[in-house]
Coordinates of C-alpha atoms in Angstrom, one line a residue:
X2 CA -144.9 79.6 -52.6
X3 CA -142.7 78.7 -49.6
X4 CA -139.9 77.0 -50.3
X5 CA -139.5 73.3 -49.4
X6 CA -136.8 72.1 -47.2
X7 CA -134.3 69.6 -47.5
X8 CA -135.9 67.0 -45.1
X9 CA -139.2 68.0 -46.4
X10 CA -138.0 66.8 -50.1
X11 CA -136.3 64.0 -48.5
X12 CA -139.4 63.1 -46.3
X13 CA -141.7 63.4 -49.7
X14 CA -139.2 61.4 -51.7
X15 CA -138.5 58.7 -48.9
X16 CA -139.7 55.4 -50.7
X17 CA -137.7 56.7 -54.0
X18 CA -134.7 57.6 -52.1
X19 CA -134.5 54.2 -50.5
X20 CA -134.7 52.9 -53.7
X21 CA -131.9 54.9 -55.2
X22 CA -129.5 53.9 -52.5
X23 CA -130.3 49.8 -53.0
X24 CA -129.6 50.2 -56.7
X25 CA -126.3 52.0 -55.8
X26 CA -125.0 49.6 -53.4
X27 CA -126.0 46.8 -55.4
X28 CA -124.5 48.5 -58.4
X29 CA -121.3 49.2 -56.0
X30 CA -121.2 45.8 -54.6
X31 CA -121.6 43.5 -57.5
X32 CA -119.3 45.4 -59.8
X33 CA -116.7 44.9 -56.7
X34 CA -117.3 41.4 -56.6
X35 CA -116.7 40.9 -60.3
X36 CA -113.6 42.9 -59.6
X37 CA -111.8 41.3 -56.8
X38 CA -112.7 37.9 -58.7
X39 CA -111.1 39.2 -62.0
X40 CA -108.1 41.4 -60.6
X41 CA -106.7 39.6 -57.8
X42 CA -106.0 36.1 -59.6
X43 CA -104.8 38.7 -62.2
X44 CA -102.6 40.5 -59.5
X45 CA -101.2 36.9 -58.2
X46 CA -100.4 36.2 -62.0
X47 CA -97.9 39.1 -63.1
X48 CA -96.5 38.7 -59.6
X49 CA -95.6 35.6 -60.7
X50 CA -94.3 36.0 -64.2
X51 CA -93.1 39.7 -63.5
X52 CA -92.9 40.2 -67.5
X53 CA -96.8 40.6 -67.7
X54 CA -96.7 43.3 -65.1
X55 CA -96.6 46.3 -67.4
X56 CA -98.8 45.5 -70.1
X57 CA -101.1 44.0 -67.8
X58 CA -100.9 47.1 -65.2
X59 CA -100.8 49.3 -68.3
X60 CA -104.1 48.2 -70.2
X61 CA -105.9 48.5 -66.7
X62 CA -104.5 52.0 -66.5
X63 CA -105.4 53.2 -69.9
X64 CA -108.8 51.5 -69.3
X65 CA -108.5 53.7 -65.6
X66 CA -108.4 57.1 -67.7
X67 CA -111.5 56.8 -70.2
X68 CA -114.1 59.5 -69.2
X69 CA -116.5 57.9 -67.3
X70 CA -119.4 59.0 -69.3
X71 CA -117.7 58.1 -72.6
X72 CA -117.2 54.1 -70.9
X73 CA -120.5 53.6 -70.5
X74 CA -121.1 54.9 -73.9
X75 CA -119.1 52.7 -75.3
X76 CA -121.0 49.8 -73.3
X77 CA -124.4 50.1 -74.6
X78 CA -123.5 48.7 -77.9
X79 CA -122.6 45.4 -76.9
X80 CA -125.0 45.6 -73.2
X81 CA -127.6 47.5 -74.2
X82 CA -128.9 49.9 -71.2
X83 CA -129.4 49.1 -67.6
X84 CA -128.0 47.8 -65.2
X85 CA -124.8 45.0 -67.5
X86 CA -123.6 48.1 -69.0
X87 CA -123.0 50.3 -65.3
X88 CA -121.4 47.0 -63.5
X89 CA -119.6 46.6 -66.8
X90 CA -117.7 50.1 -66.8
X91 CA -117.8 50.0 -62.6
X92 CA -115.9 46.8 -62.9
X93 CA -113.4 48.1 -65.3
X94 CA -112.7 51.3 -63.0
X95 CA -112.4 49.0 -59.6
X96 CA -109.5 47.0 -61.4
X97 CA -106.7 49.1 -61.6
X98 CA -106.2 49.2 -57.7
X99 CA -106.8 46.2 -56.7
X100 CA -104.7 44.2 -59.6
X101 CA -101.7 46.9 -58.8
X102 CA -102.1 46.6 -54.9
X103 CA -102.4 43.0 -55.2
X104 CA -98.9 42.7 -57.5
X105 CA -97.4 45.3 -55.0
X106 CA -98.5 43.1 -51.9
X107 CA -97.0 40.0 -53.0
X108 CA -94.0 41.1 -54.3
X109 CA -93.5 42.9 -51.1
X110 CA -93.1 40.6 -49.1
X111 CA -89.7 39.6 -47.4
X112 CA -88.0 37.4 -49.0
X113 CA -86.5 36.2 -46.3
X114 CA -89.8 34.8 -44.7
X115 CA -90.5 33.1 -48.3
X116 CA -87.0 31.5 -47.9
X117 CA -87.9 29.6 -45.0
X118 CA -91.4 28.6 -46.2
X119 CA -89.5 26.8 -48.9
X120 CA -86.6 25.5 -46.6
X121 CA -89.9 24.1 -44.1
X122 CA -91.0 22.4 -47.6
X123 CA -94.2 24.1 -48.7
X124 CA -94.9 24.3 -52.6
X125 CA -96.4 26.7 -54.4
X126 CA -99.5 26.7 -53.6
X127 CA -98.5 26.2 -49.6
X128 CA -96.2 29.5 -50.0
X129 CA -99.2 31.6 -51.9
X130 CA -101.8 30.9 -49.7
X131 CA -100.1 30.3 -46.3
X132 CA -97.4 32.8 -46.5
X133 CA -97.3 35.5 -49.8
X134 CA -101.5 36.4 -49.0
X135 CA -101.5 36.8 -45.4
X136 CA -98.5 39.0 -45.4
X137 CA -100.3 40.6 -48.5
X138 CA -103.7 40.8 -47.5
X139 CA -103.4 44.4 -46.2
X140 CA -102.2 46.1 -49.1
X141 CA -104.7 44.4 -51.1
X142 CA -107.3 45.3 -48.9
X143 CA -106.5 48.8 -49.3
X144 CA -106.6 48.4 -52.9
X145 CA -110.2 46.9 -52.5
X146 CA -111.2 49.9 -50.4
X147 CA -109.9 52.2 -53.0
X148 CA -112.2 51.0 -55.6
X149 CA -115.2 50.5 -53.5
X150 CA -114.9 54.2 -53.2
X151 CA -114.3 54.9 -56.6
X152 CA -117.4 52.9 -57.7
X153 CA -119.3 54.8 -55.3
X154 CA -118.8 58.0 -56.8
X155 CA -119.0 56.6 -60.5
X156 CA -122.2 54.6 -59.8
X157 CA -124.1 58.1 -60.0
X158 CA -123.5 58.2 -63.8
X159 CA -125.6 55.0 -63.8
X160 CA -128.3 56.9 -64.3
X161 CA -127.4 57.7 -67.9
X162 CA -127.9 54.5 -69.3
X163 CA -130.8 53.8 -67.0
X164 CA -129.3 51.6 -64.4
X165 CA -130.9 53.6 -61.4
X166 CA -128.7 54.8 -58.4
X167 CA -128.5 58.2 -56.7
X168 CA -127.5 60.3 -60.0
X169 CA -131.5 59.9 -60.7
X170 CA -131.7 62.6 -57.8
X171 CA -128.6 64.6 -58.9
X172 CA -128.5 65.2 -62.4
X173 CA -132.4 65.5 -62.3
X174 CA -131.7 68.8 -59.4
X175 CA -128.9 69.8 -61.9
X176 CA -131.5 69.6 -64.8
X177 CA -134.4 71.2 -62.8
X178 CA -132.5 74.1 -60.7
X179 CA -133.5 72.0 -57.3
X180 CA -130.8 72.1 -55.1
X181 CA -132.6 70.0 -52.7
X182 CA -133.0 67.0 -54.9
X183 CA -129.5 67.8 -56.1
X184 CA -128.5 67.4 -52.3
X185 CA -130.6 64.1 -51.4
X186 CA -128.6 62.6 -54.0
X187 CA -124.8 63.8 -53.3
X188 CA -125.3 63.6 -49.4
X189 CA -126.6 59.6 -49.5
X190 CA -123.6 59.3 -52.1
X191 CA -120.7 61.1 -50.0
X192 CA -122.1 59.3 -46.7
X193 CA -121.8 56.0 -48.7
X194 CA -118.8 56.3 -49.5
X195 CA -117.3 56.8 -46.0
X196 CA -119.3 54.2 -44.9
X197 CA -118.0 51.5 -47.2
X198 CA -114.2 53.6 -46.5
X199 CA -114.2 53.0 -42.6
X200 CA -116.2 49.6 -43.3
X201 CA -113.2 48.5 -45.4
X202 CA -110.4 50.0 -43.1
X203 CA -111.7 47.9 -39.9
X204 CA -111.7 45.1 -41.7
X205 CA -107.6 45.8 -42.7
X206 CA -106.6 46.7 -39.6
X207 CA -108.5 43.4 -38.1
X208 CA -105.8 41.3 -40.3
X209 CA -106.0 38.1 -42.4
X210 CA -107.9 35.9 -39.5
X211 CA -110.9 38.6 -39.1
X212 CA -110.8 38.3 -43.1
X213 CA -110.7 34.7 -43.6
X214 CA -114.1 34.5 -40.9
X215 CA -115.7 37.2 -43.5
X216 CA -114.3 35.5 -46.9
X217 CA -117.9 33.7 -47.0
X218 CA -120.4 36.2 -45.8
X219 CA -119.1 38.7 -47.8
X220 CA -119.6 37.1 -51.3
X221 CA -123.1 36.3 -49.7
X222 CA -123.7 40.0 -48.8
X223 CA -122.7 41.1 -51.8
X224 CA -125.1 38.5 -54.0
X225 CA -128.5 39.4 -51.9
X226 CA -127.3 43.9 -52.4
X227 CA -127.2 42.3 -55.8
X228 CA -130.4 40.7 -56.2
X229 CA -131.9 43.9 -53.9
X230 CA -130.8 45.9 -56.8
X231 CA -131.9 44.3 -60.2
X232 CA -135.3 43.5 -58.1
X233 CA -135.8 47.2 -57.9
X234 CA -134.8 47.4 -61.6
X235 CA -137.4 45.1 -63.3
X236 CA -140.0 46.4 -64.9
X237 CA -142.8 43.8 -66.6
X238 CA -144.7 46.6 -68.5
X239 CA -146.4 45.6 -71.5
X240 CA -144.5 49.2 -72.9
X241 CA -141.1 49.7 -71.1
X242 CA -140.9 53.8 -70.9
X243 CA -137.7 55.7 -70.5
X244 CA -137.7 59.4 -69.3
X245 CA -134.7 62.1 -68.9
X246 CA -133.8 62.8 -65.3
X247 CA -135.0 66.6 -66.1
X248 CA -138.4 65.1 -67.2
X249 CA -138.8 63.1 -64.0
X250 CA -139.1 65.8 -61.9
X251 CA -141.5 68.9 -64.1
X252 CA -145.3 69.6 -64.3
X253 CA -144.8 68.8 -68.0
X254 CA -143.0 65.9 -67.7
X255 CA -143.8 62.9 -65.5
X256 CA -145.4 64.5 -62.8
X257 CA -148.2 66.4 -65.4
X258 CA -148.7 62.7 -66.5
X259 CA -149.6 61.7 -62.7
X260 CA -151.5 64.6 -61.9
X261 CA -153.4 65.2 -65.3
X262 CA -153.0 62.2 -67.5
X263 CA -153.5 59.6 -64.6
X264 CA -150.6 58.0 -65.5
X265 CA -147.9 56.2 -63.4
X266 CA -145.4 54.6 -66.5
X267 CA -142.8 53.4 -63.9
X268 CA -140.2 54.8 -66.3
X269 CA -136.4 54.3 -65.9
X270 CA -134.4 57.4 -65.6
X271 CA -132.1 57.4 -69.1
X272 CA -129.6 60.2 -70.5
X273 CA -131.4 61.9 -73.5
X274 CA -128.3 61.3 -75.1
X275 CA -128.9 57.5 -75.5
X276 CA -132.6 57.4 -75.2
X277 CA -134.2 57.9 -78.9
X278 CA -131.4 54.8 -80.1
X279 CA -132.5 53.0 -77.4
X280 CA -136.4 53.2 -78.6
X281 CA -135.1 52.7 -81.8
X282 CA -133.3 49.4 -80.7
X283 CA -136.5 48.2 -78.8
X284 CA -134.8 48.7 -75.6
X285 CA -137.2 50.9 -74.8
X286 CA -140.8 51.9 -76.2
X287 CA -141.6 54.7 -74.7
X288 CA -139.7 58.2 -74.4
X289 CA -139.6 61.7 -73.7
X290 CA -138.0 63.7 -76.6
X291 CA -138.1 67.0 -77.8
X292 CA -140.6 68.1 -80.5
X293 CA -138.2 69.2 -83.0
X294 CA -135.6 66.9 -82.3
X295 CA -133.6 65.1 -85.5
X296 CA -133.9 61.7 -84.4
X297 CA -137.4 61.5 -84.8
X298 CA -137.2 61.9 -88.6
X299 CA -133.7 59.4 -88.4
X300 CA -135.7 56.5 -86.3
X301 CA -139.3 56.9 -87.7
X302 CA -140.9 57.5 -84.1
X303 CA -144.1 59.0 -83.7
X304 CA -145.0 61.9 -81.4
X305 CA -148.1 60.9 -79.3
X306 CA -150.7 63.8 -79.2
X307 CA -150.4 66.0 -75.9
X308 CA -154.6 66.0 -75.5
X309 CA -154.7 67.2 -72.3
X310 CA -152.2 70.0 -72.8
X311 CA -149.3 69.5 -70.3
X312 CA -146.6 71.1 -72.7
X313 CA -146.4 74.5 -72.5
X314 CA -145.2 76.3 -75.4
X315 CA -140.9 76.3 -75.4
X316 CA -140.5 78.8 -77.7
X317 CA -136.5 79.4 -78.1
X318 CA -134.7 83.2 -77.7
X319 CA -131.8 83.9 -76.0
X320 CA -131.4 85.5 -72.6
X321 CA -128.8 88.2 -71.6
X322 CA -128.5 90.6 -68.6
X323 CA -129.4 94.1 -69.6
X324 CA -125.7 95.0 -68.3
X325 CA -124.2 93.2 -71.1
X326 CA -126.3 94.6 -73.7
X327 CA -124.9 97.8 -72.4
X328 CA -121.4 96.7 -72.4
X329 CA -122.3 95.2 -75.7
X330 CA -124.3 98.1 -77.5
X331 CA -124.3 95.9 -81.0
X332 CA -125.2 92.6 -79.7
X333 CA -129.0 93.3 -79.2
X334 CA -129.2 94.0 -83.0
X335 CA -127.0 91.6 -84.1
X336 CA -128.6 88.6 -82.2
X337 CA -132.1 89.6 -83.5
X338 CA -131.1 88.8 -86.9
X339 CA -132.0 85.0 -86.3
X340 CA -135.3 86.2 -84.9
X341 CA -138.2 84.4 -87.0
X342 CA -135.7 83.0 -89.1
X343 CA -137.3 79.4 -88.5
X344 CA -140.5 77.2 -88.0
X345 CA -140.4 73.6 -86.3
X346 CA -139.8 72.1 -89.5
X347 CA -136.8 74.0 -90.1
X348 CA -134.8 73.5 -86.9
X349 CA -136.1 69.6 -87.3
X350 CA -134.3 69.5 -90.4
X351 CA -131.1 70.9 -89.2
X352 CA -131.2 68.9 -85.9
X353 CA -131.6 65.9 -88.4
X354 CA -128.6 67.4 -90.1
X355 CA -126.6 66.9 -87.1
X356 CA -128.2 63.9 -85.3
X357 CA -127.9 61.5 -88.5
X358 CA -126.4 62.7 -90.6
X359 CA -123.1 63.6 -88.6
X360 CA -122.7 67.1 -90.0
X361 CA -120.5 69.2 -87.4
X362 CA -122.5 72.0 -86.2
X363 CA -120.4 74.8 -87.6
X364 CA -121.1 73.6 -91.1
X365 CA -125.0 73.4 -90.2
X366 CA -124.9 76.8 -89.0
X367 CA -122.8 78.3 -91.8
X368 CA -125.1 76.5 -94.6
X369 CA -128.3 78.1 -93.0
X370 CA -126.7 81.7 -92.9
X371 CA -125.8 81.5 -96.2
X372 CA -129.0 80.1 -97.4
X373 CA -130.6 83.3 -95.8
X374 CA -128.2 86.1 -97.2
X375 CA -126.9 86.4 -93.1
X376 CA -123.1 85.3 -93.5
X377 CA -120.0 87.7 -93.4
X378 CA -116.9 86.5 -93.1
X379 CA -115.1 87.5 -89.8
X380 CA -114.2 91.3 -88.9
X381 CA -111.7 89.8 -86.4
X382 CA -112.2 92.8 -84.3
X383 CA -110.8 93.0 -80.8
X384 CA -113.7 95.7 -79.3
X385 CA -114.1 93.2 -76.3
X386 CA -114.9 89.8 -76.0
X387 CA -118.7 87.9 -76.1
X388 CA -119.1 84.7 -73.8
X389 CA -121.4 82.1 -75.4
X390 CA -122.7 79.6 -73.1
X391 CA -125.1 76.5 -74.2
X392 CA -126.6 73.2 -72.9
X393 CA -125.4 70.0 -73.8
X394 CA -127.1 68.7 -77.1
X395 CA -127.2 69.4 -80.7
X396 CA -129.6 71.8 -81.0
X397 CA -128.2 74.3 -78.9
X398 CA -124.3 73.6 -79.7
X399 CA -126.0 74.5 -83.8
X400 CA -127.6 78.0 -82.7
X401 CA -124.2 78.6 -80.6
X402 CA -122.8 78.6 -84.1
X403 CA -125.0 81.0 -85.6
X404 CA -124.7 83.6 -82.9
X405 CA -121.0 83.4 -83.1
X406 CA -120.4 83.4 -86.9
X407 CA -122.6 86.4 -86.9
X408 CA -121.0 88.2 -83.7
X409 CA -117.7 88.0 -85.5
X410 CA -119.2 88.8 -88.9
X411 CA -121.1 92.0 -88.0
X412 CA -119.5 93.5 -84.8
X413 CA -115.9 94.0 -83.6
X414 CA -116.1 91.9 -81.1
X415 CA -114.5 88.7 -80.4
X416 CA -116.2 85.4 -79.8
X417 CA -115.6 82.6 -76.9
X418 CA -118.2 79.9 -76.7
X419 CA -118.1 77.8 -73.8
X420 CA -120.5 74.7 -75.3
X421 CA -122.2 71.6 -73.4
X422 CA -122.8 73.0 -70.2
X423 CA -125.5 70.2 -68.8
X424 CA -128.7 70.9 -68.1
X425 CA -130.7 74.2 -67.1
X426 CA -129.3 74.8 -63.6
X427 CA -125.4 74.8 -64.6
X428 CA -126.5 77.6 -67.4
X429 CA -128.5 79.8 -65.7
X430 CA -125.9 79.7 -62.9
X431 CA -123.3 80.2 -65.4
X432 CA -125.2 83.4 -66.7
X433 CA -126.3 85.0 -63.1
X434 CA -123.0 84.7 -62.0
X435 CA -121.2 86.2 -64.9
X436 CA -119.3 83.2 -66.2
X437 CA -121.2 83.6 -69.5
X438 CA -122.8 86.4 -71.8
X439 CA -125.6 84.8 -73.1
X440 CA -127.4 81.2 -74.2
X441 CA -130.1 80.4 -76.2
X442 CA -133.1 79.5 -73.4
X443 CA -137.0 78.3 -73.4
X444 CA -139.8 80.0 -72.9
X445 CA -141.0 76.8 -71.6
X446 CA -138.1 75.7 -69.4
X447 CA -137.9 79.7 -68.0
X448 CA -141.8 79.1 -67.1
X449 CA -141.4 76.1 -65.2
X450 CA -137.8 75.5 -64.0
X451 CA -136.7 78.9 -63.6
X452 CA -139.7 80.5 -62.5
X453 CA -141.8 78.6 -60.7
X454 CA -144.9 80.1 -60.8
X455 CA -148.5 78.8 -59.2
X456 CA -150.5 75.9 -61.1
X457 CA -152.7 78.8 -61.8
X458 CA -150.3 81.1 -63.0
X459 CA -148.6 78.3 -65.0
X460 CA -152.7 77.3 -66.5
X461 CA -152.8 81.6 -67.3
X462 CA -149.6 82.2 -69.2
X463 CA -149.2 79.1 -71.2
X464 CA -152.6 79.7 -73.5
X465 CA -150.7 81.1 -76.0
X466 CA -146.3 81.6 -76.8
X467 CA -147.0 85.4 -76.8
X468 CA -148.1 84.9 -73.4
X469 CA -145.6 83.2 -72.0
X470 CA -143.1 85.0 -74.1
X471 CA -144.3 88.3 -72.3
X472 CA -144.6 86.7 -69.2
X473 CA -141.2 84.9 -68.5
X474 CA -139.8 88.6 -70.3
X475 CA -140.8 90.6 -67.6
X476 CA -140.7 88.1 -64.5
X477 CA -136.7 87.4 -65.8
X478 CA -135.9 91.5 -65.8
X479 CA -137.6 92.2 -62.5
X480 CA -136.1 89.5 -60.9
X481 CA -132.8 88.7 -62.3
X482 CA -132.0 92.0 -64.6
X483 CA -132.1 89.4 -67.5
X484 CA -133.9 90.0 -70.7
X485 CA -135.3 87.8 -73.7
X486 CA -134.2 88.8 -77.3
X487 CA -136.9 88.3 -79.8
X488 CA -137.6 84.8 -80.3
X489 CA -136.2 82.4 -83.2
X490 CA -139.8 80.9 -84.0
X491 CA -139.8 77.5 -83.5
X492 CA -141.3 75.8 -80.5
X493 CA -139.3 73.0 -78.6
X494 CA -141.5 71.6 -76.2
X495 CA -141.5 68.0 -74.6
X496 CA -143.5 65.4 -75.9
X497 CA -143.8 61.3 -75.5
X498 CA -143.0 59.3 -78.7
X499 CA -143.0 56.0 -79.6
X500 CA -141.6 53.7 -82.6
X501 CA -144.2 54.7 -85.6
X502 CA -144.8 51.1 -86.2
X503 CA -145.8 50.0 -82.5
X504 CA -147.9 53.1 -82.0
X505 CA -150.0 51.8 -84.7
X506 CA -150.0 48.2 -83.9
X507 CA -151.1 49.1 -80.5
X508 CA -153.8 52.1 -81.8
X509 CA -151.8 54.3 -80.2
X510 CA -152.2 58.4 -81.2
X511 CA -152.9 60.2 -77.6
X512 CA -151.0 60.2 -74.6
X513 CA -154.6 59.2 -73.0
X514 CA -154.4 56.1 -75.3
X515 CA -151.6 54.9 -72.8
X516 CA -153.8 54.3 -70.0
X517 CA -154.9 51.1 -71.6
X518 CA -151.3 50.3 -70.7
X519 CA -150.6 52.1 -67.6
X520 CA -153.2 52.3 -64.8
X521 CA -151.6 54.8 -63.2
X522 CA -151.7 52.5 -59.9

């Protein structure tokens, strides 16, 4: 296959893209809104009674350094997802600098000039808005402009609680190894940003006059970016579906629905992290999961039948350059110990371990080498030192465990895991490029994100695991001088799911049962 360019992708993707980049301005703009309303009264308050000035400037600031990520986790409780909880956390980022540049703005100014604003007679109100604001107003411009570009940059992680923007496009590219869908997210992003930057910087250097003649159109502008955005948000499916940015963009994933099922869900792009709760919570009623995924014991959701066979088998080994095992000579043998330790029910039950019931993973993974006769307690050896890499969710932060408990317990060798590494690009990366040993991988995922084989390839290898199995084996060693261990013995693959109790209400059992719901128009 020839590889697609950048403008190609972006020429494909076009109506999407355009899309993307309304929800992120109106994301952008109406958080930044809500923030000049909030933090510039604020600002004009604790300049005026100085003694709220540091808790006030201090509460913004602890708000300020919350992980992003975390933020908007800790939104969807009381929002639920889309777009409240995003303009939420965007709001709470954009008010540090525009409550501290305000304050500093105000109580900058001479107090000379305020001196004879008072001898000419002018109250308060006179002296704020004739005299302290104008001689303000560039400072808290730049405050403004800070935060506009701060919410540009956050507004990608939108996508994680299914609010839209531009992080569809880049942590789908990080997810599916696509550098060019990685790139039609980040370069609309980056160019956004310096936009709204040199946007924001003519109108400071314009002055208060140039900004008084805006003060009205640019609430207005604001308000329609706004509406632009939630209008592209709305969805008025009977069943509201909700799909991982990875599952947006594979053959086994949305695009196998198109292509094979006929189906077009119009699905928001949601974290995996959040998505099972949210079908759970009604927030959503359709999802892409994982087959042996905890959460579907813990939330009662059924697994639609895959009838038409998009889901190729994902049968879980790890991968590791033939140089390490080498440099490694135990490892081989040691990591083979887990192989055909498990079936789907198995690893279900210890995801569920983990998922509901909140056991840490090392106490999951030590339980299950007990229970078969595989722990040893540490040599503490120092014969060189094992990198363990992983993606970021349970599953693969348990098996991380097992390899490392039984690294230490039957070689010399010491143990560094470096866990929660995102999706399949960042891995694989990590592993090429030496920053890592090993991780556990798919057969699936190595198939059809690493790979990349024809359609007819793809329809050839995936009749049976073994197949594949041999397939991505010997593609990975002739082309990257990476091998597959022998595998676990459970398969992961993708499916849809649904609450148990609506997929029965509705007669629900096949993934072709949806196009009652879907006409794939």
């Amino acid at each position: 296959m020839t590889q697609q360019s950048l403008w190609e992708f972006i020429a494909e993707q076009q109506e999407k893209l355009i899309t993307q980049v309304i929800q992120h301005l109106g994301l952008t703009f109406l958080s930044l809104l809500l923030a000049i309303i909030v933090g510039v009264p604020l600002g004009i308050l604790i300049a005026r009674k100085k003694k709220l000035s540091s808790p006030v400037l201090g509460i913004a600031g602890i708000l300020q350094t919350i992980p992003s990520i975390a933020l908007l986790g800790f939104m969807i409780p009381v929002f639920g997802i889309g777009p409240k909880p995003a303009i939420a956390a965007l709001l709470i980022y954009a008010l540090l600098p525009i409550i501290r540049n305000t304050y500093t703005g105000i109580t900058g100014v001479d107090p000379a000039v305020i001196e004879a604003a008072k001898a000419m007679g002018m109250n308060r109100s006179q002296l704020l808005f004739k005299v302290k604001l104008p001689l303000a107003m560039p400072v808290i411009v730049a405050g403004i402009r800070t935060a506009a570009v701060i919410n540009v940059g956050v507004a990608t992680l939108a996508s994680f609680v299914a609010a839209g923007g531009l992080g569809e496009f880049i942590f789908g590219g990080i997810s599916l190894n696509n550098t060019n869908m990685i790139l039609a997210g980040a370069i609309p992003a980056a160019l956004l940003a310096v936009v709204l930057d040199q946007t924001i910087a003519m109108i400071q250097k314009s002055g208060y006059q140039f900004f008084q003649k805006l003060k009205y159109i640019l609430p207005i502008l604001f308000i329609i970016l706004g509406i632009g955005y939630l209008l592209t948000s709305v969805s008025n499916r009977t069943i509201k579906a909700g799909f991982t940015p990875e599952f947006m963009g594979r053959q086994d994933g949305d695009l196998g629905l198109h292509s094979v099922y006929g189906l077009n869900v119009h699905p928001l792009v949601v974290s995996d992290a959040i998505m099972y709760k949210a079908a759970y919570e009604k927030e959503l009623d359709l999802i892409s999961g994982y087959s042996t995924d905890g959460r579907i014991k813990a939330f009662d959701l059924y697994v639609l039948n895959d009838d038409k066979k998009i889901f190729p088998p994902y049968f879980a080994a790890p991968i590791i350059k033939t140089k390490t095992l080498k440099k490694f000579p135990e490892l081989e043998k040691t990591l083979n110990l887990l192989a055909g330790k498990f079936n789907d029910s198995i690893m279900t039950d210890l995801n569920y371990r983990s998922d509901h019931l909140n056991q840490t993973p090392e106490k999951i993974a030590k339980d299950f080498l007990i229970r078969n006769n595989l722990y040893k307690s540490p040599r503490k050896g120092n014969s060189g030192t094992v990198r363990i890499g992983s993606k970021i969710f349970g599953e693969q932060y348990i098996l991380a465990e097992m390899y490392k408990m039984l690294i230490e317990g039957y070689t010399d060798y010491k143990v560094e895991t470096k866990t929660g590494l995102g999706g399949t690009k960042i891995c694989f990366d990590a592993l090429t490029n030496d920053a890592i040993d090993f991780y556990p991988e798919y057969t699936g995922t190595g198939l059809l994100v690493l790979l990349q084989p024809t359609k007819e390839m793809i329809r050839n290898v995936s009749q049976s695991p073994d197949k594949t199995y041999r397939y991505v084996n010997s593609e990975f060693e002739k082309q990257y001088g990476i091998q597959w261990l022998q595998p676990l013995g459970f398969n992961n693959a993708y499916a849809l799911m649904m609450r148990r109790k609506q997929a029965e209400e509705l007669h629900i059992k096949n993934i072709s049962d949806l196009k009652r719901y879907f006409n794939g128009k």
